[in-house]
């Protein structure tokens, strides 16, 4: 599933791209392989330790000559800067709740083995809702910031969350800004079987442009 965002973005050979929330770099190195030595990937992450891992991954995969890693919050990057004037595609995989990865987490497995589904604590549920709301607000700000890069033709947004609030609702809520900047939803990976979930304000046709991956079945 982690390979799907770059595949959906599908940058052409020689393109300059940005990975806005890059570390630890798995998607970044995938992008680098797609654009090749004729292109380039600007990789941003505000966490120096995580960026160090990205640089190590780039060296291991031989893509360190393609990836330009920068310890910087993507939201502080100037879209009008001359450095990024040729950027054609952006990959965005911002911080999320990680709810789609719970199936692989030992603490979750243990909790379920003990019969605790986590459904009985309203205080915990309220805290989760508050956290997801804050994450969704951040995610929307990241996508809206991406619209400002003048030569960008394609943007891929993804999370490892199962919540509509971090996925379909984010897409729905940024669409007005997207249209103002000349963007529209494209039908990502048309042969992929699992599509987005229709919600209020996001039609069935629009949801079909989106893809999902089930943490167990896919």
PDB file of C-alpha atoms in Angstrom:
ATOM      1  CA  UNK A   1       0.000   0.000   0.000  1.00  0.00           C
ATOM      2  CA  UNK A   2       2.863   2.405   0.710  1.00  0.00           C
ATOM      3  CA  UNK A   3       3.871   2.182  -2.956  1.00  0.00           C
ATOM      4  CA  UNK A   4       0.471   3.351  -4.218  1.00  0.00           C
ATOM      5  CA  UNK A   5       0.842   7.150  -3.697  1.00  0.00           C
ATOM      6  CA  UNK A   6       3.890   7.465  -5.956  1.00  0.00           C
ATOM      7  CA  UNK A   7       2.314   5.102  -8.488  1.00  0.00           C
ATOM      8  CA  UNK A   8      -0.813   7.279  -8.513  1.00  0.00           C
ATOM      9  CA  UNK A   9       1.288  10.427  -8.949  1.00  0.00           C
ATOM     10  CA  UNK A  10       3.126   8.761 -11.837  1.00  0.00           C
ATOM     11  CA  UNK A  11       5.691  11.503 -12.564  1.00  0.00           C
ATOM     12  CA  UNK A  12       7.368  11.406 -15.939  1.00  0.00           C
ATOM     13  CA  UNK A  13      11.054  10.701 -16.476  1.00  0.00           C
ATOM     14  CA  UNK A  14      13.070  13.857 -15.940  1.00  0.00           C
ATOM     15  CA  UNK A  15      10.463  15.675 -13.849  1.00  0.00           C
ATOM     16  CA  UNK A  16      11.331  17.688 -10.760  1.00  0.00           C
ATOM     17  CA  UNK A  17       9.156  16.637  -7.817  1.00  0.00           C
ATOM     18  CA  UNK A  18       8.628  17.469  -4.165  1.00  0.00           C
ATOM     19  CA  UNK A  19       8.013  14.986  -1.370  1.00  0.00           C
ATOM     20  CA  UNK A  20       6.562  17.325   1.224  1.00  0.00           C
ATOM     21  CA  UNK A  21       6.579  15.008   4.265  1.00  0.00           C
ATOM     22  CA  UNK A  22       9.351  12.707   3.200  1.00  0.00           C
ATOM     23  CA  UNK A  23      11.074  10.801   6.024  1.00  0.00           C
ATOM     24  CA  UNK A  24      11.908   7.950   6.360  1.00  0.00           C
ATOM     25  CA  UNK A  25      12.055   8.035   2.583  1.00  0.00           C
ATOM     26  CA  UNK A  26      10.485   4.896   1.121  1.00  0.00           C
ATOM     27  CA  UNK A  27       8.176   6.901  -1.140  1.00  0.00           C
ATOM     28  CA  UNK A  28      10.979   9.383  -1.827  1.00  0.00           C
ATOM     29  CA  UNK A  29      13.292   6.721  -3.207  1.00  0.00           C
ATOM     30  CA  UNK A  30      10.410   5.312  -5.254  1.00  0.00           C
ATOM     31  CA  UNK A  31       9.870   8.760  -6.773  1.00  0.00           C
ATOM     32  CA  UNK A  32      13.594   9.046  -7.473  1.00  0.00           C
ATOM     33  CA  UNK A  33      13.523   5.755  -9.375  1.00  0.00           C
ATOM     34  CA  UNK A  34      10.596   7.021 -11.438  1.00  0.00           C
ATOM     35  CA  UNK A  35      12.065  10.407 -12.453  1.00  0.00           C
ATOM     36  CA  UNK A  36      15.610   9.101 -12.882  1.00  0.00           C
ATOM     37  CA  UNK A  37      18.880  11.003 -12.985  1.00  0.00           C
ATOM     38  CA  UNK A  38      17.421  13.490 -15.455  1.00  0.00           C
ATOM     39  CA  UNK A  39      14.933  14.594 -12.785  1.00  0.00           C
ATOM     40  CA  UNK A  40      15.102  15.391  -9.101  1.00  0.00           C
ATOM     41  CA  UNK A  41      13.203  15.061  -5.835  1.00  0.00           C
ATOM     42  CA  UNK A  42      13.202  17.783  -3.178  1.00  0.00           C
ATOM     43  CA  UNK A  43      12.509  15.944   0.077  1.00  0.00           C
ATOM     44  CA  UNK A  44      11.357  17.913   3.124  1.00  0.00           C
ATOM     45  CA  UNK A  45      11.046  16.844   6.733  1.00  0.00           C
ATOM     46  CA  UNK A  46      11.219  18.987   9.862  1.00  0.00           C
ATOM     47  CA  UNK A  47      12.647  16.167  12.011  1.00  0.00           C
ATOM     48  CA  UNK A  48      16.439  15.981  11.726  1.00  0.00           C
ATOM     49  CA  UNK A  49      16.668  12.387  12.962  1.00  0.00           C
ATOM     50  CA  UNK A  50      14.034  11.159  10.534  1.00  0.00           C
ATOM     51  CA  UNK A  51      15.728  13.062   7.727  1.00  0.00           C
ATOM     52  CA  UNK A  52      18.981  11.305   8.600  1.00  0.00           C
ATOM     53  CA  UNK A  53      17.224   7.979   7.987  1.00  0.00           C
ATOM     54  CA  UNK A  54      15.980   9.295   4.656  1.00  0.00           C
ATOM     55  CA  UNK A  55      19.514  10.198   3.594  1.00  0.00           C
ATOM     56  CA  UNK A  56      20.706   6.727   4.612  1.00  0.00           C
ATOM     57  CA  UNK A  57      17.921   5.143   2.566  1.00  0.00           C
ATOM     58  CA  UNK A  58      18.850   7.328  -0.393  1.00  0.00           C
ATOM     59  CA  UNK A  59      22.482   6.214  -0.196  1.00  0.00           C
ATOM     60  CA  UNK A  60      21.479   2.561   0.159  1.00  0.00           C
ATOM     61  CA  UNK A  61      19.278   2.717  -2.945  1.00  0.00           C
ATOM     62  CA  UNK A  62      21.762   4.767  -4.954  1.00  0.00           C
ATOM     63  CA  UNK A  63      19.334   7.659  -5.313  1.00  0.00           C
ATOM     64  CA  UNK A  64      21.270  10.214  -3.242  1.00  0.00           C
ATOM     65  CA  UNK A  65      22.268  11.997  -6.441  1.00  0.00           C
ATOM     66  CA  UNK A  66      18.597  12.514  -7.318  1.00  0.00           C
ATOM     67  CA  UNK A  67      17.165  13.332  -3.883  1.00  0.00           C
ATOM     68  CA  UNK A  68      17.856  16.732  -2.339  1.00  0.00           C
ATOM     69  CA  UNK A  69      16.934  16.340   1.333  1.00  0.00           C
ATOM     70  CA  UNK A  70      16.145  19.444   3.378  1.00  0.00           C
ATOM     71  CA  UNK A  71      15.420  19.708   7.104  1.00  0.00           C
ATOM     72  CA  UNK A  72      12.486  22.073   6.777  1.00  0.00           C
ATOM     73  CA  UNK A  73       8.755  22.132   7.465  1.00  0.00           C
ATOM     74  CA  UNK A  74       7.014  21.918   4.089  1.00  0.00           C
ATOM     75  CA  UNK A  75       4.566  24.615   5.186  1.00  0.00           C
ATOM     76  CA  UNK A  76       7.463  27.099   5.361  1.00  0.00           C
ATOM     77  CA  UNK A  77       8.675  26.371   1.825  1.00  0.00           C
ATOM     78  CA  UNK A  78       8.119  29.316  -0.523  1.00  0.00           C
ATOM     79  CA  UNK A  79       6.188  28.078  -3.596  1.00  0.00           C
ATOM     80  CA  UNK A  80       7.385  31.124  -5.544  1.00  0.00           C
ATOM     81  CA  UNK A  81      11.086  30.448  -4.895  1.00  0.00           C
ATOM     82  CA  UNK A  82      13.158  30.119  -8.058  1.00  0.00           C
ATOM     83  CA  UNK A  83      14.506  26.771  -6.808  1.00  0.00           C
ATOM     84  CA  UNK A  84      11.088  25.159  -7.224  1.00  0.00           C
ATOM     85  CA  UNK A  85      10.042  26.911 -10.425  1.00  0.00           C
ATOM     86  CA  UNK A  86      10.336  23.683 -12.426  1.00  0.00           C
ATOM     87  CA  UNK A  87       8.570  21.375  -9.955  1.00  0.00           C
ATOM     88  CA  UNK A  88       5.807  19.483 -11.767  1.00  0.00           C
ATOM     89  CA  UNK A  89       4.527  17.011  -9.165  1.00  0.00           C
ATOM     90  CA  UNK A  90       4.055  16.866  -5.391  1.00  0.00           C
ATOM     91  CA  UNK A  91       3.681  13.847  -3.151  1.00  0.00           C
ATOM     92  CA  UNK A  92       2.078  14.529   0.230  1.00  0.00           C
ATOM     93  CA  UNK A  93       1.907  11.912   2.974  1.00  0.00           C
ATOM     94  CA  UNK A  94       1.526  14.069   6.107  1.00  0.00           C
ATOM     95  CA  UNK A  95       1.348  12.997   9.743  1.00  0.00           C
ATOM     96  CA  UNK A  96      -1.812  11.044  10.485  1.00  0.00           C
ATOM     97  CA  UNK A  97      -3.397   8.875  13.171  1.00  0.00           C
ATOM     98  CA  UNK A  98      -1.761   5.738  11.755  1.00  0.00           C
ATOM     99  CA  UNK A  99      -5.001   3.834  12.295  1.00  0.00           C
ATOM    100  CA  UNK A 100      -4.435   1.766   9.166  1.00  0.00           C
ATOM    101  CA  UNK A 101      -1.227   0.306  10.593  1.00  0.00           C
ATOM    102  CA  UNK A 102      -2.738  -0.878  13.874  1.00  0.00           C
ATOM    103  CA  UNK A 103      -3.047  -4.436  12.586  1.00  0.00           C
ATOM    104  CA  UNK A 104       0.765  -4.671  12.647  1.00  0.00           C
ATOM    105  CA  UNK A 105       1.279  -3.112  16.059  1.00  0.00           C
ATOM    106  CA  UNK A 106       2.088  -5.340  19.011  1.00  0.00           C
ATOM    107  CA  UNK A 107       0.172  -3.237  21.531  1.00  0.00           C
ATOM    108  CA  UNK A 108      -2.994  -3.482  19.455  1.00  0.00           C
ATOM    109  CA  UNK A 109      -2.576  -7.253  19.030  1.00  0.00           C
ATOM    110  CA  UNK A 110      -2.111  -7.678  22.768  1.00  0.00           C
ATOM    111  CA  UNK A 111      -5.132  -5.538  23.557  1.00  0.00           C
ATOM    112  CA  UNK A 112      -7.349  -7.594  21.287  1.00  0.00           C
ATOM    113  CA  UNK A 113      -5.930 -10.861  22.639  1.00  0.00           C
ATOM    114  CA  UNK A 114      -6.961  -9.717  26.116  1.00  0.00           C
ATOM    115  CA  UNK A 115     -10.461  -8.952  24.884  1.00  0.00           C
ATOM    116  CA  UNK A 116     -10.115  -5.177  25.116  1.00  0.00           C
ATOM    117  CA  UNK A 117     -11.435  -3.645  21.903  1.00  0.00           C
ATOM    118  CA  UNK A 118     -10.991  -0.126  23.217  1.00  0.00           C
ATOM    119  CA  UNK A 119     -14.678   0.647  22.734  1.00  0.00           C
ATOM    120  CA  UNK A 120     -15.650   1.241  26.331  1.00  0.00           C
ATOM    121  CA  UNK A 121     -13.710   4.333  27.281  1.00  0.00           C
ATOM    122  CA  UNK A 122     -15.573   7.457  26.217  1.00  0.00           C
ATOM    123  CA  UNK A 123     -12.768   9.711  27.454  1.00  0.00           C
ATOM    124  CA  UNK A 124     -10.301   7.911  25.188  1.00  0.00           C
ATOM    125  CA  UNK A 125     -12.735   8.203  22.278  1.00  0.00           C
ATOM    126  CA  UNK A 126     -13.064  11.955  22.875  1.00  0.00           C
ATOM    127  CA  UNK A 127      -9.286  12.330  22.949  1.00  0.00           C
ATOM    128  CA  UNK A 128      -8.995  10.349  19.716  1.00  0.00           C
ATOM    129  CA  UNK A 129     -11.627  12.530  18.035  1.00  0.00           C
ATOM    130  CA  UNK A 130      -9.852  15.698  19.149  1.00  0.00           C
ATOM    131  CA  UNK A 131      -6.500  14.393  17.913  1.00  0.00           C
ATOM    132  CA  UNK A 132      -7.940  13.369  14.546  1.00  0.00           C
ATOM    133  CA  UNK A 133      -9.587  16.780  14.144  1.00  0.00           C
ATOM    134  CA  UNK A 134      -6.212  18.469  14.707  1.00  0.00           C
ATOM    135  CA  UNK A 135      -4.480  16.099  12.308  1.00  0.00           C
ATOM    136  CA  UNK A 136      -7.130  16.684   9.638  1.00  0.00           C
ATOM    137  CA  UNK A 137      -6.714  20.452   9.967  1.00  0.00           C
ATOM    138  CA  UNK A 138      -2.952  20.053   9.498  1.00  0.00           C
ATOM    139  CA  UNK A 139      -3.436  17.721   6.530  1.00  0.00           C
ATOM    140  CA  UNK A 140      -5.691  20.235   4.793  1.00  0.00           C
ATOM    141  CA  UNK A 141      -3.158  23.009   5.340  1.00  0.00           C
ATOM    142  CA  UNK A 142      -0.451  20.877   3.710  1.00  0.00           C
ATOM    143  CA  UNK A 143      -2.570  20.176   0.630  1.00  0.00           C
ATOM    144  CA  UNK A 144      -3.667  23.797   0.275  1.00  0.00           C
ATOM    145  CA  UNK A 145      -0.042  24.922   0.508  1.00  0.00           C
ATOM    146  CA  UNK A 146       0.825  22.577  -2.358  1.00  0.00           C
ATOM    147  CA  UNK A 147      -1.620  24.338  -4.679  1.00  0.00           C
ATOM    148  CA  UNK A 148       0.599  27.427  -4.622  1.00  0.00           C
ATOM    149  CA  UNK A 149       3.495  25.933  -6.628  1.00  0.00           C
ATOM    150  CA  UNK A 150       3.005  27.563 -10.031  1.00  0.00           C
ATOM    151  CA  UNK A 151       4.172  24.795 -12.382  1.00  0.00           C
ATOM    152  CA  UNK A 152       2.771  21.800 -10.497  1.00  0.00           C
ATOM    153  CA  UNK A 153       0.504  19.589 -12.596  1.00  0.00           C
ATOM    154  CA  UNK A 154      -0.095  16.652 -10.260  1.00  0.00           C
ATOM    155  CA  UNK A 155      -0.544  16.226  -6.505  1.00  0.00           C
ATOM    156  CA  UNK A 156      -0.890  12.920  -4.677  1.00  0.00           C
ATOM    157  CA  UNK A 157      -2.289  13.002  -1.125  1.00  0.00           C
ATOM    158  CA  UNK A 158      -2.213   9.924   1.096  1.00  0.00           C
ATOM    159  CA  UNK A 159      -2.327   8.760   4.710  1.00  0.00           C
ATOM    160  CA  UNK A 160      -2.010   5.448   6.532  1.00  0.00           C
ATOM    161  CA  UNK A 161      -5.301   6.174   8.301  1.00  0.00           C
ATOM    162  CA  UNK A 162      -8.621   4.390   7.787  1.00  0.00           C
ATOM    163  CA  UNK A 163     -10.694   7.388   8.938  1.00  0.00           C
ATOM    164  CA  UNK A 164     -12.740   9.297   6.355  1.00  0.00           C
ATOM    165  CA  UNK A 165     -11.968  12.453   8.338  1.00  0.00           C
ATOM    166  CA  UNK A 166      -8.308  12.170   7.313  1.00  0.00           C
ATOM    167  CA  UNK A 167      -9.007  11.021   3.783  1.00  0.00           C
ATOM    168  CA  UNK A 168     -12.239  11.693   1.890  1.00  0.00           C
ATOM    169  CA  UNK A 169     -13.164  14.640   4.109  1.00  0.00           C
ATOM    170  CA  UNK A 170      -9.765  16.244   3.536  1.00  0.00           C
ATOM    171  CA  UNK A 171     -10.203  15.883  -0.223  1.00  0.00           C
ATOM    172  CA  UNK A 172     -13.713  17.309  -0.065  1.00  0.00           C
ATOM    173  CA  UNK A 173     -12.685  20.278   2.057  1.00  0.00           C
ATOM    174  CA  UNK A 174      -9.774  21.326  -0.166  1.00  0.00           C
ATOM    175  CA  UNK A 175     -11.616  21.036  -3.492  1.00  0.00           C
ATOM    176  CA  UNK A 176     -12.731  24.673  -3.623  1.00  0.00           C
ATOM    177  CA  UNK A 177      -9.122  25.813  -3.247  1.00  0.00           C
ATOM    178  CA  UNK A 178      -8.029  23.159  -5.747  1.00  0.00           C
ATOM    179  CA  UNK A 179     -10.434  24.423  -8.404  1.00  0.00           C
ATOM    180  CA  UNK A 180      -9.326  28.020  -7.873  1.00  0.00           C
ATOM    181  CA  UNK A 181      -5.791  26.908  -8.733  1.00  0.00           C
ATOM    182  CA  UNK A 182      -6.902  24.900 -11.768  1.00  0.00           C
ATOM    183  CA  UNK A 183      -6.768  21.421 -10.227  1.00  0.00           C
ATOM    184  CA  UNK A 184      -9.355  18.652 -10.530  1.00  0.00           C
ATOM    185  CA  UNK A 185      -9.691  15.106  -9.246  1.00  0.00           C
ATOM    186  CA  UNK A 186      -8.119  12.510 -11.542  1.00  0.00           C
ATOM    187  CA  UNK A 187      -9.107   8.844 -11.603  1.00  0.00           C
ATOM    188  CA  UNK A 188      -6.114   7.369  -9.785  1.00  0.00           C
ATOM    189  CA  UNK A 189      -4.940   3.842 -10.650  1.00  0.00           C
ATOM    190  CA  UNK A 190      -8.171   2.857 -12.464  1.00  0.00           C
ATOM    191  CA  UNK A 191      -7.465  -0.883 -12.218  1.00  0.00           C
ATOM    192  CA  UNK A 192      -7.206  -0.770  -8.412  1.00  0.00           C
ATOM    193  CA  UNK A 193     -10.286  -2.501  -6.965  1.00  0.00           C
ATOM    194  CA  UNK A 194     -10.907  -0.582  -3.736  1.00  0.00           C
ATOM    195  CA  UNK A 195     -12.148   2.976  -4.196  1.00  0.00           C
ATOM    196  CA  UNK A 196     -12.937   5.924  -1.928  1.00  0.00           C
ATOM    197  CA  UNK A 197     -16.026   6.242   0.266  1.00  0.00           C
ATOM    198  CA  UNK A 198     -18.792   8.673  -0.799  1.00  0.00           C
ATOM    199  CA  UNK A 199     -19.637  11.192   1.929  1.00  0.00           C
ATOM    200  CA  UNK A 200     -21.692  14.375   2.170  1.00  0.00           C
ATOM    201  CA  UNK A 201     -20.154  16.802  -0.289  1.00  0.00           C
ATOM    202  CA  UNK A 202     -18.163  14.118  -2.131  1.00  0.00           C
ATOM    203  CA  UNK A 203     -20.194  12.304  -4.772  1.00  0.00           C
ATOM    204  CA  UNK A 204     -19.933   8.652  -5.804  1.00  0.00           C
ATOM    205  CA  UNK A 205     -18.184   9.738  -9.002  1.00  0.00           C
ATOM    206  CA  UNK A 206     -15.674  11.826  -7.054  1.00  0.00           C
ATOM    207  CA  UNK A 207     -15.092   9.055  -4.498  1.00  0.00           C
ATOM    208  CA  UNK A 208     -14.325   6.658  -7.352  1.00  0.00           C
ATOM    209  CA  UNK A 209     -11.379   8.874  -8.259  1.00  0.00           C
ATOM    210  CA  UNK A 210      -9.830   7.995  -4.883  1.00  0.00           C
ATOM    211  CA  UNK A 211      -8.333   4.698  -3.785  1.00  0.00           C
ATOM    212  CA  UNK A 212      -8.141   2.854  -0.487  1.00  0.00           C
ATOM    213  CA  UNK A 213      -6.169  -0.154   0.710  1.00  0.00           C
ATOM    214  CA  UNK A 214      -7.519  -2.419   3.420  1.00  0.00           C
ATOM    215  CA  UNK A 215      -4.862  -3.161   6.076  1.00  0.00           C
ATOM    216  CA  UNK A 216      -5.901  -6.825   6.193  1.00  0.00           C
ATOM    217  CA  UNK A 217      -7.381  -7.761   2.817  1.00  0.00           C
ATOM    218  CA  UNK A 218      -4.941  -5.874   0.605  1.00  0.00           C
TER     219      UNK A 218
END
